[in-house]
Coordinates of C-alpha atoms in Angstrom, one line a residue:
M1 CA 128.6 14.4 91.0
V2 CA 128.5 16.6 87.9
G3 CA 126.3 13.8 86.0
A4 CA 123.9 13.6 89.1
H5 CA 123.5 17.5 88.6
V6 CA 123.0 17.2 85.1
A7 CA 120.3 14.4 85.3
Y8 CA 118.3 15.2 88.5
G9 CA 118.7 18.7 89.3
D10 CA 120.1 21.1 91.8
V11 CA 119.1 19.0 94.8
V12 CA 120.4 15.1 94.6
Q13 CA 119.9 12.3 97.0
L14 CA 123.2 11.0 96.3
A15 CA 122.9 7.8 98.7
P16 CA 120.8 7.3 101.8
G17 CA 121.5 9.8 104.4
I18 CA 123.5 12.2 101.7
V19 CA 122.1 15.1 99.9
V20 CA 124.1 17.1 97.4
L21 CA 123.3 20.6 96.5
F22 CA 124.4 22.3 93.4
D23 CA 122.0 25.7 93.9
P24 CA 124.3 28.4 95.2
D25 CA 121.3 30.2 97.2
A26 CA 120.4 26.8 98.6
V27 CA 124.2 26.4 99.6
H28 CA 124.4 29.8 101.0
R29 CA 121.4 28.9 103.1
V30 CA 122.8 25.7 104.6
L31 CA 126.2 27.7 105.2
T32 CA 124.3 30.5 107.1
E33 CA 122.0 28.0 109.1
T34 CA 125.2 26.2 110.4
N35 CA 124.8 25.7 114.3
V36 CA 120.8 26.3 114.1
N37 CA 119.9 23.5 111.8
Y38 CA 123.5 22.0 110.7
V39 CA 126.7 21.4 112.1
V40 CA 130.1 20.3 110.8
D41 CA 131.2 17.1 111.8
S42 CA 135.0 16.4 111.9
G43 CA 137.1 13.5 112.4
R44 CA 137.5 14.3 116.1
L45 CA 133.7 15.0 116.8
A46 CA 131.0 13.1 115.6
G47 CA 127.6 11.8 116.5
A48 CA 124.5 13.2 118.4
R49 CA 126.0 13.8 121.6
S50 CA 129.0 15.7 120.1
R51 CA 126.7 17.9 118.0
R52 CA 124.5 18.8 121.2
E53 CA 128.0 19.7 123.1
R54 CA 129.0 22.3 120.3
L55 CA 125.5 23.7 120.0
S56 CA 125.8 24.4 123.8
R57 CA 128.7 26.2 123.4
L58 CA 127.6 28.4 120.4
D59 CA 127.4 31.3 122.5
T60 CA 131.1 31.4 123.3
W61 CA 132.2 30.2 120.0
K62 CA 130.5 33.4 118.3
L63 CA 132.5 35.7 120.6
V64 CA 135.7 33.7 119.8
R65 CA 135.3 34.2 116.1
R66 CA 134.3 37.9 116.6
D67 CA 137.7 38.5 118.6
L68 CA 139.5 36.9 116.1
W69 CA 138.2 39.3 113.4
H70 CA 139.0 42.1 115.7
G71 CA 142.5 40.5 116.2
F72 CA 143.4 41.5 112.7
D73 CA 144.5 44.9 113.6
T74 CA 146.2 46.5 110.6
D75 CA 148.4 48.6 113.1
L76 CA 150.2 45.5 113.7
V77 CA 150.8 44.4 109.9
D78 CA 154.1 47.0 109.6
A79 CA 155.9 45.2 112.4
H80 CA 154.7 42.1 110.9
I81 CA 156.3 42.8 107.6
R82 CA 159.4 43.8 109.1
R83 CA 159.8 40.5 111.2
Y84 CA 158.7 38.7 108.2
R85 CA 161.4 39.9 106.1
E86 CA 164.2 39.4 108.7
W87 CA 163.4 35.6 108.9
M88 CA 162.7 35.0 105.4
G89 CA 166.1 36.3 105.0
S90 CA 167.4 33.1 106.1
E91 CA 167.6 29.8 103.7
L92 CA 164.0 27.8 103.7
V93 CA 163.8 25.3 106.2
D94 CA 163.8 22.3 104.3
R95 CA 164.7 22.8 100.2
D96 CA 164.1 19.4 99.7
A97 CA 160.3 19.3 100.8
G98 CA 157.4 19.2 98.8
L99 CA 155.6 22.6 97.4
V100 CA 152.6 22.0 99.6
D101 CA 154.6 21.4 102.6
V102 CA 156.6 24.5 102.0
C103 CA 153.8 27.0 101.6
R104 CA 152.4 25.5 104.7
D105 CA 155.2 26.2 106.8
L106 CA 155.7 29.7 105.3
C107 CA 151.9 30.7 106.2
G108 CA 152.0 29.0 109.5
R109 CA 155.2 30.8 110.3
G110 CA 154.0 34.1 109.4
I111 CA 150.4 33.6 111.0
V112 CA 152.2 32.6 114.0
D113 CA 154.4 35.8 114.0
F114 CA 151.5 37.9 113.6
Y115 CA 149.8 36.9 116.7
L116 CA 152.8 36.0 119.1
G117 CA 156.1 37.3 117.2
G118 CA 156.2 40.6 119.3
D119 CA 158.1 39.5 122.0
S120 CA 161.8 38.0 121.2
G121 CA 162.1 36.9 124.8
T122 CA 159.6 33.9 124.1
A123 CA 161.2 33.0 120.6
A124 CA 161.4 29.5 121.7
L125 CA 158.0 29.1 123.1
V126 CA 156.9 30.3 119.7
T127 CA 158.8 27.9 117.9
E128 CA 157.3 25.0 119.7
I129 CA 153.7 26.6 119.1
R130 CA 154.4 26.8 115.6
A131 CA 155.3 23.0 115.3
A132 CA 152.4 21.9 117.6
A133 CA 149.7 23.8 115.3
D134 CA 151.5 22.0 112.5
Q135 CA 151.3 18.9 114.1
L136 CA 147.6 19.4 115.1
F137 CA 146.7 20.4 111.4
A138 CA 148.5 17.3 110.0
R139 CA 146.8 14.9 112.3
S140 CA 143.3 16.3 112.0
L141 CA 143.8 16.3 108.2
E142 CA 144.9 12.7 108.1
S143 CA 141.8 11.9 110.6
L144 CA 139.3 13.9 108.0
D145 CA 141.2 11.9 105.1
R146 CA 140.4 8.4 106.6
A147 CA 136.9 9.3 107.1
E148 CA 136.7 8.3 110.8
A149 CA 133.9 10.9 111.5
R150 CA 131.6 8.3 109.3
V151 CA 131.6 5.8 112.0
P152 CA 131.7 7.4 115.6
W153 CA 131.0 4.2 117.5
W154 CA 134.3 2.9 116.2
P155 CA 137.5 3.3 117.5
R156 CA 139.2 6.3 115.9
P157 CA 142.8 6.4 116.6
R158 CA 143.8 9.2 114.1
A159 CA 141.3 11.3 115.8
A160 CA 142.7 10.5 119.3
R161 CA 146.2 11.4 118.0
A162 CA 144.4 14.7 116.8
G163 CA 143.1 15.1 120.3
S164 CA 146.5 14.7 121.8
A165 CA 148.1 17.3 119.6
D166 CA 145.4 19.7 120.4
Q167 CA 146.0 19.3 124.0
R168 CA 149.6 20.0 123.4
L169 CA 148.9 23.2 121.5
V170 CA 146.6 24.4 124.1
E171 CA 149.2 23.8 126.8
L172 CA 151.9 26.0 125.2
L173 CA 149.1 29.0 124.0
G174 CA 148.2 29.0 128.0
E175 CA 151.9 29.1 128.9
A176 CA 152.5 31.8 126.3
I177 CA 149.4 33.9 127.3
R178 CA 150.6 33.5 131.1
R179 CA 154.0 35.0 130.2
R180 CA 152.9 37.8 128.4
A181 CA 149.8 38.4 130.8
A182 CA 152.6 38.7 133.7
A183 CA 155.1 40.9 131.7
R184 CA 154.8 44.6 131.4
R185 CA 152.7 45.7 129.1
S186 CA 154.1 47.2 126.1
A187 CA 153.1 51.1 125.1
R188 CA 151.9 50.3 121.8
P189 CA 150.8 46.5 120.6
R190 CA 153.4 44.5 119.1
D191 CA 151.4 41.6 117.7
G192 CA 147.8 40.1 117.9
L193 CA 148.1 38.8 121.4
D194 CA 149.0 42.2 122.7
V195 CA 146.0 43.4 121.2
L196 CA 144.1 40.3 122.4
L197 CA 145.0 41.0 125.8
A198 CA 144.4 44.6 125.7
G199 CA 140.6 43.8 124.8
C200 CA 140.0 41.7 127.9
G201 CA 141.8 44.1 130.3
G202 CA 145.4 42.1 130.5
A203 CA 143.8 39.2 131.9
A204 CA 144.2 35.9 130.8
D205 CA 140.8 33.9 130.3
D206 CA 139.6 30.7 128.5
R207 CA 138.2 32.7 126.0
L208 CA 141.5 34.5 124.8
L209 CA 143.1 30.9 124.8
A210 CA 140.4 29.9 122.1
T211 CA 140.7 32.4 120.1
L212 CA 144.6 32.0 119.7
R213 CA 143.8 28.2 119.3
M214 CA 141.2 29.0 116.7
A215 CA 143.7 31.7 115.0
L216 CA 146.6 29.0 114.6
F217 CA 144.7 25.8 114.2
A218 CA 144.4 26.1 110.4
S219 CA 146.9 28.5 110.0
H220 CA 149.2 26.1 108.4
G221 CA 146.6 24.6 106.1
V222 CA 144.1 26.5 103.8
P223 CA 146.2 29.4 103.0
G224 CA 149.3 26.9 102.4
V225 CA 147.6 25.2 99.9
A226 CA 146.1 28.2 98.5
L227 CA 149.7 29.7 98.2
S228 CA 150.8 26.5 96.4
W229 CA 148.4 27.0 93.6
L230 CA 149.3 30.6 93.2
L231 CA 153.2 30.0 92.9
L232 CA 152.5 27.6 90.4
R233 CA 150.3 29.6 88.7
L234 CA 152.9 32.8 88.6
A235 CA 155.9 30.4 87.9
D236 CA 154.1 29.2 84.7
D237 CA 153.3 32.5 83.3
A238 CA 156.0 35.1 83.1
G239 CA 154.0 37.9 82.1
L240 CA 151.7 37.6 85.1
R241 CA 154.5 37.1 87.3
T242 CA 155.9 40.4 86.2
R243 CA 152.8 42.1 86.3
V244 CA 152.2 41.0 90.2
L245 CA 155.9 41.6 91.2
G246 CA 155.7 44.9 89.7
E247 CA 152.5 45.9 91.7
L248 CA 153.5 44.7 94.6
G249 CA 157.1 46.5 94.3
D250 CA 160.0 46.2 97.3
H251 CA 157.5 47.7 100.1
P252 CA 154.0 46.5 100.4
T253 CA 152.3 49.2 102.4
V254 CA 149.3 48.7 104.9
T255 CA 146.7 51.6 104.4
G256 CA 144.0 49.9 102.0
W257 CA 146.5 47.2 101.1
V258 CA 143.8 44.8 99.8
A259 CA 141.3 47.3 98.3
T260 CA 143.2 49.4 96.6
D261 CA 146.9 49.3 96.7
F262 CA 147.3 45.8 94.6
P263 CA 144.2 45.5 92.7
Y264 CA 145.6 43.0 90.1
T265 CA 147.3 40.9 92.5
M266 CA 144.0 40.6 94.2
A267 CA 142.3 39.6 91.1
V268 CA 145.0 36.9 90.3
I269 CA 144.5 35.6 93.9
R270 CA 140.7 35.6 93.5
E271 CA 140.7 33.8 90.3
T272 CA 143.2 31.5 91.5
L273 CA 140.9 30.7 94.3
R274 CA 138.2 30.1 92.0
L275 CA 139.9 27.6 89.9
C276 CA 141.6 25.8 92.9
P277 CA 139.6 26.5 96.0
P278 CA 141.3 24.6 98.6
Q279 CA 137.9 23.9 100.8
W280 CA 136.5 22.5 97.4
I281 CA 134.0 20.4 98.8
L282 CA 131.8 21.2 102.4
S283 CA 129.8 19.2 104.2
R284 CA 127.1 19.7 107.1
T285 CA 124.9 17.6 109.5
A286 CA 121.5 18.2 110.2
V287 CA 120.5 18.3 113.7
R288 CA 117.2 18.5 113.2
D289 CA 114.4 17.8 110.5
T290 CA 114.2 20.7 108.1
E291 CA 114.0 21.4 104.4
I292 CA 116.2 22.6 101.6
G293 CA 115.1 23.3 97.8
G294 CA 111.7 22.0 98.6
Y295 CA 113.3 18.8 99.7
R296 CA 112.8 17.2 103.1
V297 CA 116.5 16.8 105.1
K298 CA 116.1 14.5 108.4
A299 CA 118.0 14.9 111.3
G300 CA 121.6 13.3 111.0
W301 CA 121.3 13.2 107.1
E302 CA 124.7 14.8 105.5
V303 CA 124.4 17.9 103.2
V304 CA 127.4 18.2 101.1
M305 CA 128.2 21.1 98.8
C306 CA 130.7 21.7 96.3
P307 CA 132.4 24.9 95.7
Y308 CA 134.6 23.4 93.0
L309 CA 131.8 23.0 91.0
L310 CA 130.0 26.3 91.9
H311 CA 133.1 28.1 90.7
R312 CA 133.1 26.2 87.3
D313 CA 129.6 26.3 86.5
P314 CA 128.8 27.9 83.2
G315 CA 125.5 29.2 84.2
A316 CA 127.2 31.6 86.6
W317 CA 130.7 32.2 85.0
A318 CA 131.8 33.4 81.5
E319 CA 134.0 30.9 80.0
P320 CA 134.3 29.4 83.5
E321 CA 137.3 26.8 82.7
R322 CA 139.4 29.9 81.6
F323 CA 142.0 31.6 84.1
D324 CA 140.8 35.3 83.5
P325 CA 142.0 37.9 86.3
G326 CA 140.5 40.5 84.4
R327 CA 137.2 39.2 85.1
W328 CA 137.7 40.9 88.4
S329 CA 138.6 44.2 87.1
D330 CA 135.3 46.0 86.9
T331 CA 132.2 44.4 88.5
I332 CA 131.6 41.5 90.4
P333 CA 132.0 38.7 87.7
H334 CA 129.2 36.2 89.0
P335 CA 125.7 35.9 90.8
R336 CA 125.3 36.2 94.4
H337 CA 126.5 33.2 96.5
S338 CA 128.6 31.7 93.5
Y339 CA 131.9 32.5 95.1
L340 CA 132.8 31.0 98.6
P341 CA 136.7 30.5 98.6
F342 CA 136.4 31.0 102.2
G343 CA 132.8 29.8 103.1
S344 CA 129.8 31.6 104.2
G345 CA 127.5 32.5 107.0
T346 CA 128.6 31.6 110.6
R347 CA 131.4 29.4 109.3
I348 CA 133.3 32.0 107.2
C349 CA 137.0 31.7 107.5
P350 CA 137.7 34.6 110.1
G351 CA 141.4 34.4 109.3
S352 CA 140.7 34.9 105.5
Q353 CA 142.1 38.3 105.8
L354 CA 145.5 37.3 107.3
G355 CA 145.6 34.3 105.1
V356 CA 145.6 36.7 102.0
L357 CA 148.3 39.1 103.6
E358 CA 150.5 36.0 104.1
M359 CA 149.8 34.8 100.5
V360 CA 150.8 38.3 99.1
L361 CA 154.1 38.6 101.5
A362 CA 155.3 35.0 100.5
V363 CA 155.0 35.9 96.8
Q364 CA 156.6 39.2 96.7
Q365 CA 159.5 37.6 99.2
L366 CA 159.9 34.3 97.4
F367 CA 160.1 35.8 93.7
T368 CA 162.4 38.6 94.9
R369 CA 165.2 36.3 96.9
Y370 CA 164.8 33.4 94.9
E371 CA 164.5 31.6 91.4
L372 CA 161.7 29.2 91.6
S373 CA 161.4 26.3 89.3
L374 CA 158.2 24.7 89.0
P375 CA 156.3 22.0 86.6
E376 CA 153.8 23.6 84.1
F377 CA 150.5 24.3 85.7
D378 CA 148.6 22.3 83.2
T379 CA 150.9 18.9 83.9
V380 CA 149.9 19.1 87.7
T381 CA 147.7 16.6 89.1
P382 CA 145.1 17.8 91.6
A383 CA 144.5 15.9 94.5
F384 CA 141.1 15.9 95.7
T385 CA 141.4 15.0 99.4
T386 CA 140.0 17.0 102.3
L387 CA 141.9 20.0 100.5
L388 CA 142.3 20.5 97.1
Q389 CA 146.3 20.3 96.7
P390 CA 148.9 19.6 93.9
A391 CA 149.9 16.2 94.0
N392 CA 153.7 15.3 94.2
V393 CA 155.2 18.6 93.1
T394 CA 158.7 19.4 94.6
P395 CA 160.0 23.0 93.5
A396 CA 163.6 23.8 93.1
W397 CA 164.9 27.1 94.5
R398 CA 168.0 29.0 93.9
R399 CA 168.8 32.1 95.6
R400 CA 169.2 35.2 93.7
R401 CA 172.6 36.9 93.9
G402 CA 172.9 40.4 94.9

């Protein structure tokens, strides 16, 4: 892909029906025109018919994403942090699991707790929901890794398994919503579901269910992989780790926690996501004939974009291969549209705020409670699958005394 960029420029037809973009402005345009001129094909939804069906639901989809943004209520964060510390006090679920699996579990458990953990009376149901969300993500990722979406007319057993997992998650979420709606409303919201129910007058509806499903669907994946890279970086650099933990202290606060409370920690996270963006490659399918960068794109063609390469472009970044959190200390260190770890446009990740919060909490709690042994960062092999993740890394945990 790099060779094609050097040889042919910012817009390259890599194969019949496949166009690759290397220009940040062109990438931004395609991402902002998603659900207008382009759609996202997945392992479960592919082909012209599925694309038309998704576009017909566009207005509802936009409302769901808006609800998800508003569902991140900073008033809930204190209660979430208290609950987080309680369950982090126990042993890690699977001490022999791989790093990515552990981090997926931590982030998934945290995000499910944020939205559903306020009612202790439904703890068993919430545990089922967390397992179902993890199953859905794993099945969907398997379908994408095997590229079943490329042949929509062919039997797609992995996509079918993802569909069954999705149905199970929706059933469990529906039960959680019904129980909460039927119960006496708390004087103050305890979690995201309380906030979302208050926003719709206390009545359960399909939009509320869709909002929760969207929140939990990716809760185990992208943040978990990002946390994996962050832990590898911190474990490998004692000075970096000491500075981050010193800034976090023992009691993360809420007010302005991203922008002002932890500026160096956020710089480390931004730089980690620059060099190791979990969503390292993105694609969109044109739903009508259009043009990009002066080139014609026909309906049905795939447009491919690579944040991994954008984040390492020497024309946009000083010393792009060097890990340097200091580049984020004063000004934005890149041209517009050259940094997109959470996407852009209508498909920007609506859970990015919560995902980053879960990473901060996990770092603070893990390094406080455990001695963590991981391989040196430069020895880890990146796996360029659907997500960019560290391959075959198993951490060694030892609980700290005292």
